Amino acid sequence: MDMKLLQIILYKNRRVLTTAQIAERYGTNSDHISKNFSQNKDRFKEYKHYIK
């Protein structure tokens, strides 16, 4: 896995990761991450686990 540093992104003073950043780290594409999220959305709480 490439160990380059992630770009820090702040949203309302909270550090966040974008779908693209997550996909890059896992070696996949954004569509795959979005699909997996959609299939498991009921397991996550908005603003705790994700920001829409």
PDB file of N, CA, C and O in Angstrom:
ATOM      1  N   MET A   1       0.848  -1.177   0.000  1.00  0.00           N
ATOM      2  CA  MET A   1       0.000   0.000   0.000  1.00  0.00           C
ATOM      3  C   MET A   1       0.891   1.237   0.000  1.00  0.00           C
ATOM      4  O   MET A   1       1.834   1.330   0.769  1.00  0.00           O
ATOM      5  N   ASP A   2       0.547   2.176  -0.847  1.00  0.00           N
ATOM      6  CA  ASP A   2       1.284   3.434  -0.923  1.00  0.00           C
ATOM      7  C   ASP A   2       1.107   4.182   0.392  1.00  0.00           C
ATOM      8  O   ASP A   2       0.002   4.319   0.897  1.00  0.00           O
ATOM      9  N   MET A   3       2.206   4.666   0.940  1.00  0.00           N
ATOM     10  CA  MET A   3       2.150   5.311   2.248  1.00  0.00           C
ATOM     11  C   MET A   3       2.132   6.837   2.168  1.00  0.00           C
ATOM     12  O   MET A   3       2.434   7.504   3.136  1.00  0.00           O
ATOM     13  N   LYS A   4       1.755   7.390   0.990  1.00  0.00           N
ATOM     14  CA  LYS A   4       1.707   8.846   0.915  1.00  0.00           C
ATOM     15  C   LYS A   4       0.626   9.379   1.857  1.00  0.00           C
ATOM     16  O   LYS A   4      -0.356   8.699   2.154  1.00  0.00           O
ATOM     17  N   LEU A   5       0.821  10.575   2.334  1.00  0.00           N
ATOM     18  CA  LEU A   5      -0.104  11.170   3.281  1.00  0.00           C
ATOM     19  C   LEU A   5      -1.398  11.590   2.596  1.00  0.00           C
ATOM     20  O   LEU A   5      -1.395  12.044   1.458  1.00  0.00           O
ATOM     21  N   LEU A   6      -2.487  11.434   3.301  1.00  0.00           N
ATOM     22  CA  LEU A   6      -3.773  11.883   2.790  1.00  0.00           C
ATOM     23  C   LEU A   6      -3.884  13.399   2.942  1.00  0.00           C
ATOM     24  O   LEU A   6      -3.384  13.974   3.912  1.00  0.00           O
ATOM     25  N   GLN A   7      -4.553  14.004   1.996  1.00  0.00           N
ATOM     26  CA  GLN A   7      -4.825  15.437   2.095  1.00  0.00           C
ATOM     27  C   GLN A   7      -5.856  15.648   3.205  1.00  0.00           C
ATOM     28  O   GLN A   7      -6.857  14.945   3.266  1.00  0.00           O
ATOM     29  N   ILE A   8      -5.593  16.597   4.081  1.00  0.00           N
ATOM     30  CA  ILE A   8      -6.529  16.898   5.163  1.00  0.00           C
ATOM     31  C   ILE A   8      -7.656  17.750   4.598  1.00  0.00           C
ATOM     32  O   ILE A   8      -7.426  18.794   3.995  1.00  0.00           O
ATOM     33  N   ILE A   9      -8.879  17.264   4.794  1.00  0.00           N
ATOM     34  CA  ILE A   9     -10.062  18.001   4.359  1.00  0.00           C
ATOM     35  C   ILE A   9     -10.907  18.254   5.596  1.00  0.00           C
ATOM     36  O   ILE A   9     -11.216  17.336   6.351  1.00  0.00           O
ATOM     37  N   LEU A  10     -11.264  19.514   5.796  1.00  0.00           N
ATOM     38  CA  LEU A  10     -12.103  19.887   6.931  1.00  0.00           C
ATOM     39  C   LEU A  10     -13.499  20.232   6.450  1.00  0.00           C
ATOM     40  O   LEU A  10     -13.674  20.919   5.443  1.00  0.00           O
ATOM     41  N   TYR A  11     -14.502  19.748   7.173  1.00  0.00           N
ATOM     42  CA  TYR A  11     -15.889  20.088   6.924  1.00  0.00           C
ATOM     43  C   TYR A  11     -16.498  20.436   8.267  1.00  0.00           C
ATOM     44  O   TYR A  11     -16.556  19.585   9.170  1.00  0.00           O
ATOM     45  N   LYS A  12     -16.895  21.681   8.418  1.00  0.00           N
ATOM     46  CA  LYS A  12     -17.426  22.170   9.702  1.00  0.00           C
ATOM     47  C   LYS A  12     -16.479  21.819  10.851  1.00  0.00           C
ATOM     48  O   LYS A  12     -16.878  21.290  11.879  1.00  0.00           O
ATOM     49  N   ASN A  13     -15.194  22.102  10.637  1.00  0.00           N
ATOM     50  CA  ASN A  13     -14.131  21.874  11.623  1.00  0.00           C
ATOM     51  C   ASN A  13     -13.931  20.408  11.997  1.00  0.00           C
ATOM     52  O   ASN A  13     -13.397  20.097  13.052  1.00  0.00           O
ATOM     53  N   ARG A  14     -14.349  19.489  11.127  1.00  0.00           N
ATOM     54  CA  ARG A  14     -14.122  18.057  11.351  1.00  0.00           C
ATOM     55  C   ARG A  14     -13.309  17.516  10.193  1.00  0.00           C
ATOM     56  O   ARG A  14     -13.546  17.858   9.048  1.00  0.00           O
ATOM     57  N   ARG A  15     -12.347  16.677  10.487  1.00  0.00           N
ATOM     58  CA  ARG A  15     -11.572  16.028   9.435  1.00  0.00           C
ATOM     59  C   ARG A  15     -12.432  14.946   8.791  1.00  0.00           C
ATOM     60  O   ARG A  15     -13.074  14.166   9.496  1.00  0.00           O
ATOM     61  N   VAL A  16     -12.433  14.923   7.488  1.00  0.00           N
ATOM     62  CA  VAL A  16     -13.224  13.931   6.761  1.00  0.00           C
ATOM     63  C   VAL A  16     -12.376  13.287   5.668  1.00  0.00           C
ATOM     64  O   VAL A  16     -11.359  13.839   5.242  1.00  0.00           O
ATOM     65  N   LEU A  17     -12.789  12.118   5.238  1.00  0.00           N
ATOM     66  CA  LEU A  17     -12.222  11.447   4.074  1.00  0.00           C
ATOM     67  C   LEU A  17     -13.298  11.419   3.000  1.00  0.00           C
ATOM     68  O   LEU A  17     -14.455  11.133   3.290  1.00  0.00           O
ATOM     69  N   THR A  18     -12.902  11.689   1.778  1.00  0.00           N
ATOM     70  CA  THR A  18     -13.859  11.609   0.679  1.00  0.00           C
ATOM     71  C   THR A  18     -13.948  10.161   0.196  1.00  0.00           C
ATOM     72  O   THR A  18     -13.090   9.331   0.486  1.00  0.00           O
ATOM     73  N   THR A  19     -15.005   9.891  -0.547  1.00  0.00           N
ATOM     74  CA  THR A  19     -15.162   8.571  -1.145  1.00  0.00           C
ATOM     75  C   THR A  19     -13.956   8.244  -2.017  1.00  0.00           C
ATOM     76  O   THR A  19     -13.451   7.120  -2.005  1.00  0.00           O
ATOM     77  N   ALA A  20     -13.471   9.233  -2.755  1.00  0.00           N
ATOM     78  CA  ALA A  20     -12.308   9.026  -3.625  1.00  0.00           C
ATOM     79  C   ALA A  20     -11.065   8.664  -2.812  1.00  0.00           C
ATOM     80  O   ALA A  20     -10.286   7.797  -3.220  1.00  0.00           O
ATOM     81  N   GLN A  21     -10.858   9.312  -1.681  1.00  0.00           N
ATOM     82  CA  GLN A  21      -9.701   9.002  -0.841  1.00  0.00           C
ATOM     83  C   GLN A  21      -9.793   7.582  -0.285  1.00  0.00           C
ATOM     84  O   GLN A  21      -8.801   6.860  -0.249  1.00  0.00           O
ATOM     85  N   ILE A  22     -10.978   7.190   0.151  1.00  0.00           N
ATOM     86  CA  ILE A  22     -11.164   5.836   0.679  1.00  0.00           C
ATOM     87  C   ILE A  22     -10.902   4.815  -0.422  1.00  0.00           C
ATOM     88  O   ILE A  22     -10.198   3.827  -0.211  1.00  0.00           O
ATOM     89  N   ALA A  23     -11.453   5.066  -1.605  1.00  0.00           N
ATOM     90  CA  ALA A  23     -11.262   4.153  -2.734  1.00  0.00           C
ATOM     91  C   ALA A  23      -9.786   4.007  -3.076  1.00  0.00           C
ATOM     92  O   ALA A  23      -9.299   2.892  -3.305  1.00  0.00           O
ATOM     93  N   GLU A  24      -9.063   5.111  -3.095  1.00  0.00           N
ATOM     94  CA  GLU A  24      -7.637   5.069  -3.417  1.00  0.00           C
ATOM     95  C   GLU A  24      -6.875   4.209  -2.409  1.00  0.00           C
ATOM     96  O   GLU A  24      -6.044   3.390  -2.768  1.00  0.00           O
ATOM     97  N   ARG A  25      -7.182   4.380  -1.135  1.00  0.00           N
ATOM     98  CA  ARG A  25      -6.499   3.625  -0.086  1.00  0.00           C
ATOM     99  C   ARG A  25      -6.773   2.128  -0.183  1.00  0.00           C
ATOM    100  O   ARG A  25      -5.927   1.309   0.121  1.00  0.00           O
ATOM    101  N   TYR A  26      -8.006   1.780  -0.585  1.00  0.00           N
ATOM    102  CA  TYR A  26      -8.370   0.375  -0.693  1.00  0.00           C
ATOM    103  C   TYR A  26      -8.086  -0.206  -2.071  1.00  0.00           C
ATOM    104  O   TYR A  26      -8.365  -1.382  -2.321  1.00  0.00           O
ATOM    105  N   GLY A  27      -7.566   0.612  -2.979  1.00  0.00           N
ATOM    106  CA  GLY A  27      -7.210   0.125  -4.294  1.00  0.00           C
ATOM    107  C   GLY A  27      -8.401  -0.241  -5.149  1.00  0.00           C
ATOM    108  O   GLY A  27      -8.376  -1.231  -5.881  1.00  0.00           O
ATOM    109  N   THR A  28      -9.463   0.527  -5.051  1.00  0.00           N
ATOM    110  CA  THR A  28     -10.679   0.274  -5.819  1.00  0.00           C
ATOM    111  C   THR A  28     -11.159   1.589  -6.411  1.00  0.00           C
ATOM    112  O   THR A  28     -10.411   2.552  -6.484  1.00  0.00           O
ATOM    113  N   ASN A  29     -12.417   1.650  -6.834  1.00  0.00           N
ATOM    114  CA  ASN A  29     -12.937   2.899  -7.375  1.00  0.00           C
ATOM    115  C   ASN A  29     -14.075   3.434  -6.512  1.00  0.00           C
ATOM    116  O   ASN A  29     -14.633   2.719  -5.671  1.00  0.00           O
ATOM    117  N   SER A  30     -14.433   4.675  -6.731  1.00  0.00           N
ATOM    118  CA  SER A  30     -15.465   5.341  -5.928  1.00  0.00           C
ATOM    119  C   SER A  30     -16.821   4.661  -6.051  1.00  0.00           C
ATOM    120  O   SER A  30     -17.584   4.608  -5.088  1.00  0.00           O
ATOM    121  N   ASP A  31     -17.119   4.134  -7.240  1.00  0.00           N
ATOM    122  CA  ASP A  31     -18.407   3.458  -7.429  1.00  0.00           C
ATOM    123  C   ASP A  31     -18.535   2.240  -6.515  1.00  0.00           C
ATOM    124  O   ASP A  31     -19.597   1.988  -5.943  1.00  0.00           O
ATOM    125  N   HIS A  32     -17.457   1.505  -6.362  1.00  0.00           N
ATOM    126  CA  HIS A  32     -17.459   0.319  -5.493  1.00  0.00           C
ATOM    127  C   HIS A  32     -17.697   0.727  -4.036  1.00  0.00           C
ATOM    128  O   HIS A  32     -18.499   0.104  -3.327  1.00  0.00           O
ATOM    129  N   ILE A  33     -17.035   1.771  -3.593  1.00  0.00           N
ATOM    130  CA  ILE A  33     -17.209   2.265  -2.219  1.00  0.00           C
ATOM    131  C   ILE A  33     -18.649   2.736  -2.014  1.00  0.00           C
ATOM    132  O   ILE A  33     -19.286   2.408  -1.006  1.00  0.00           O
ATOM    133  N   SER A  34     -19.179   3.493  -2.958  1.00  0.00           N
ATOM    134  CA  SER A  34     -20.557   3.998  -2.861  1.00  0.00           C
ATOM    135  C   SER A  34     -21.573   2.861  -2.823  1.00  0.00           C
ATOM    136  O   SER A  34     -22.538   2.898  -2.046  1.00  0.00           O
ATOM    137  N   LYS A  35     -21.365   1.851  -3.658  1.00  0.00           N
ATOM    138  CA  LYS A  35     -22.275   0.700  -3.685  1.00  0.00           C
ATOM    139  C   LYS A  35     -22.258  -0.028  -2.345  1.00  0.00           C
ATOM    140  O   LYS A  35     -23.311  -0.351  -1.788  1.00  0.00           O
ATOM    141  N   ASN A  36     -21.066  -0.288  -1.819  1.00  0.00           N
ATOM    142  CA  ASN A  36     -20.964  -0.962  -0.524  1.00  0.00           C
ATOM    143  C   ASN A  36     -21.597  -0.134   0.591  1.00  0.00           C
ATOM    144  O   ASN A  36     -22.269  -0.677   1.473  1.00  0.00           O
ATOM    145  N   PHE A  37     -21.398   1.176   0.548  1.00  0.00           N
ATOM    146  CA  PHE A  37     -22.025   2.039   1.554  1.00  0.00           C
ATOM    147  C   PHE A  37     -23.543   1.943   1.467  1.00  0.00           C
ATOM    148  O   PHE A  37     -24.233   1.775   2.476  1.00  0.00           O
ATOM    149  N   SER A  38     -24.079   2.040   0.247  1.00  0.00           N
ATOM    150  CA  SER A  38     -25.535   1.991   0.053  1.00  0.00           C
ATOM    151  C   SER A  38     -26.127   0.685   0.584  1.00  0.00           C
ATOM    152  O   SER A  38     -27.224   0.677   1.157  1.00  0.00           O
ATOM    153  N   GLN A  39     -25.412  -0.399   0.394  1.00  0.00           N
ATOM    154  CA  GLN A  39     -25.901  -1.701   0.846  1.00  0.00           C
ATOM    155  C   GLN A  39     -25.846  -1.851   2.367  1.00  0.00           C
ATOM    156  O   GLN A  39     -26.496  -2.737   2.916  1.00  0.00           O
ATOM    157  N   ASN A  40     -25.085  -0.991   3.039  1.00  0.00           N
ATOM    158  CA  ASN A  40     -24.927  -1.088   4.495  1.00  0.00           C
ATOM    159  C   ASN A  40     -25.296   0.188   5.227  1.00  0.00           C
ATOM    160  O   ASN A  40     -24.980   0.345   6.414  1.00  0.00           O
ATOM    161  N   LYS A  41     -25.986   1.098   4.553  1.00  0.00           N
ATOM    162  CA  LYS A  41     -26.257   2.418   5.114  1.00  0.00           C
ATOM    163  C   LYS A  41     -26.960   2.360   6.463  1.00  0.00           C
ATOM    164  O   LYS A  41     -26.708   3.191   7.335  1.00  0.00           O
ATOM    165  N   ASP A  42     -27.815   1.378   6.672  1.00  0.00           N
ATOM    166  CA  ASP A  42     -28.555   1.278   7.934  1.00  0.00           C
ATOM    167  C   ASP A  42     -27.647   1.000   9.129  1.00  0.00           C
ATOM    168  O   ASP A  42     -28.054   1.155  10.273  1.00  0.00           O
ATOM    169  N   ARG A  43     -26.406   0.644   8.878  1.00  0.00           N
ATOM    170  CA  ARG A  43     -25.455   0.365   9.952  1.00  0.00           C
ATOM    171  C   ARG A  43     -24.706   1.621  10.416  1.00  0.00           C
ATOM    172  O   ARG A  43     -23.977   1.573  11.400  1.00  0.00           O
ATOM    173  N   PHE A  44     -24.879   2.728   9.702  1.00  0.00           N
ATOM    174  CA  PHE A  44     -24.127   3.946   9.974  1.00  0.00           C
ATOM    175  C   PHE A  44     -25.045   5.086  10.385  1.00  0.00           C
ATOM    176  O   PHE A  44     -26.188   5.160   9.972  1.00  0.00           O
ATOM    177  N   LYS A  45     -24.516   5.993  11.194  1.00  0.00           N
ATOM    178  CA  LYS A  45     -25.257   7.186  11.616  1.00  0.00           C
ATOM    179  C   LYS A  45     -24.624   8.405  10.968  1.00  0.00           C
ATOM    180  O   LYS A  45     -23.403   8.598  11.048  1.00  0.00           O
ATOM    181  N   GLU A  46     -25.497   9.221  10.342  1.00  0.00           N
ATOM    182  CA  GLU A  46     -25.002  10.429   9.690  1.00  0.00           C
ATOM    183  C   GLU A  46     -24.360  11.346  10.726  1.00  0.00           C
ATOM    184  O   GLU A  46     -24.838  11.474  11.845  1.00  0.00           O
ATOM    185  N   TYR A  47     -23.271  11.974  10.355  1.00  0.00           N
ATOM    186  CA  TYR A  47     -22.426  12.871  11.151  1.00  0.00           C
ATOM    187  C   TYR A  47     -21.602  12.129  12.203  1.00  0.00           C
ATOM    188  O   TYR A  47     -20.724  12.710  12.798  1.00  0.00           O
ATOM    189  N   LYS A  48     -21.880  10.864  12.447  1.00  0.00           N
ATOM    190  CA  LYS A  48     -20.996  10.074  13.297  1.00  0.00           C
ATOM    191  C   LYS A  48     -20.054   9.249  12.426  1.00  0.00           C
ATOM    192  O   LYS A  48     -18.857   9.224  12.634  1.00  0.00           O
ATOM    193  N   HIS A  49     -20.624   8.571  11.416  1.00  0.00           N
ATOM    194  CA  HIS A  49     -19.846   7.713  10.540  1.00  0.00           C
ATOM    195  C   HIS A  49     -19.683   8.272   9.129  1.00  0.00           C
ATOM    196  O   HIS A  49     -18.782   7.862   8.415  1.00  0.00           O
ATOM    197  N   TYR A  50     -20.572   9.142   8.726  1.00  0.00           N
ATOM    198  CA  TYR A  50     -20.503   9.726   7.388  1.00  0.00           C
ATOM    199  C   TYR A  50     -21.176  11.083   7.356  1.00  0.00           C
ATOM    200  O   TYR A  50     -21.985  11.399   8.225  1.00  0.00           O
ATOM    201  N   ILE A  51     -20.819  11.866   6.363  1.00  0.00           N
ATOM    202  CA  ILE A  51     -21.445  13.159   6.121  1.00  0.00           C
ATOM    203  C   ILE A  51     -21.903  13.155   4.677  1.00  0.00           C
ATOM    204  O   ILE A  51     -21.123  12.863   3.774  1.00  0.00           O
ATOM    205  N   LYS A  52     -23.163  13.445   4.480  1.00  0.00           N
ATOM    206  CA  LYS A  52     -23.725  13.417   3.126  1.00  0.00           C
ATOM    207  C   LYS A  52     -23.491  14.717   2.428  1.00  0.00           C
ATOM    208  O   LYS A  52     -23.597  15.771   2.955  1.00  0.00           O
TER     209      LYS A  52
END
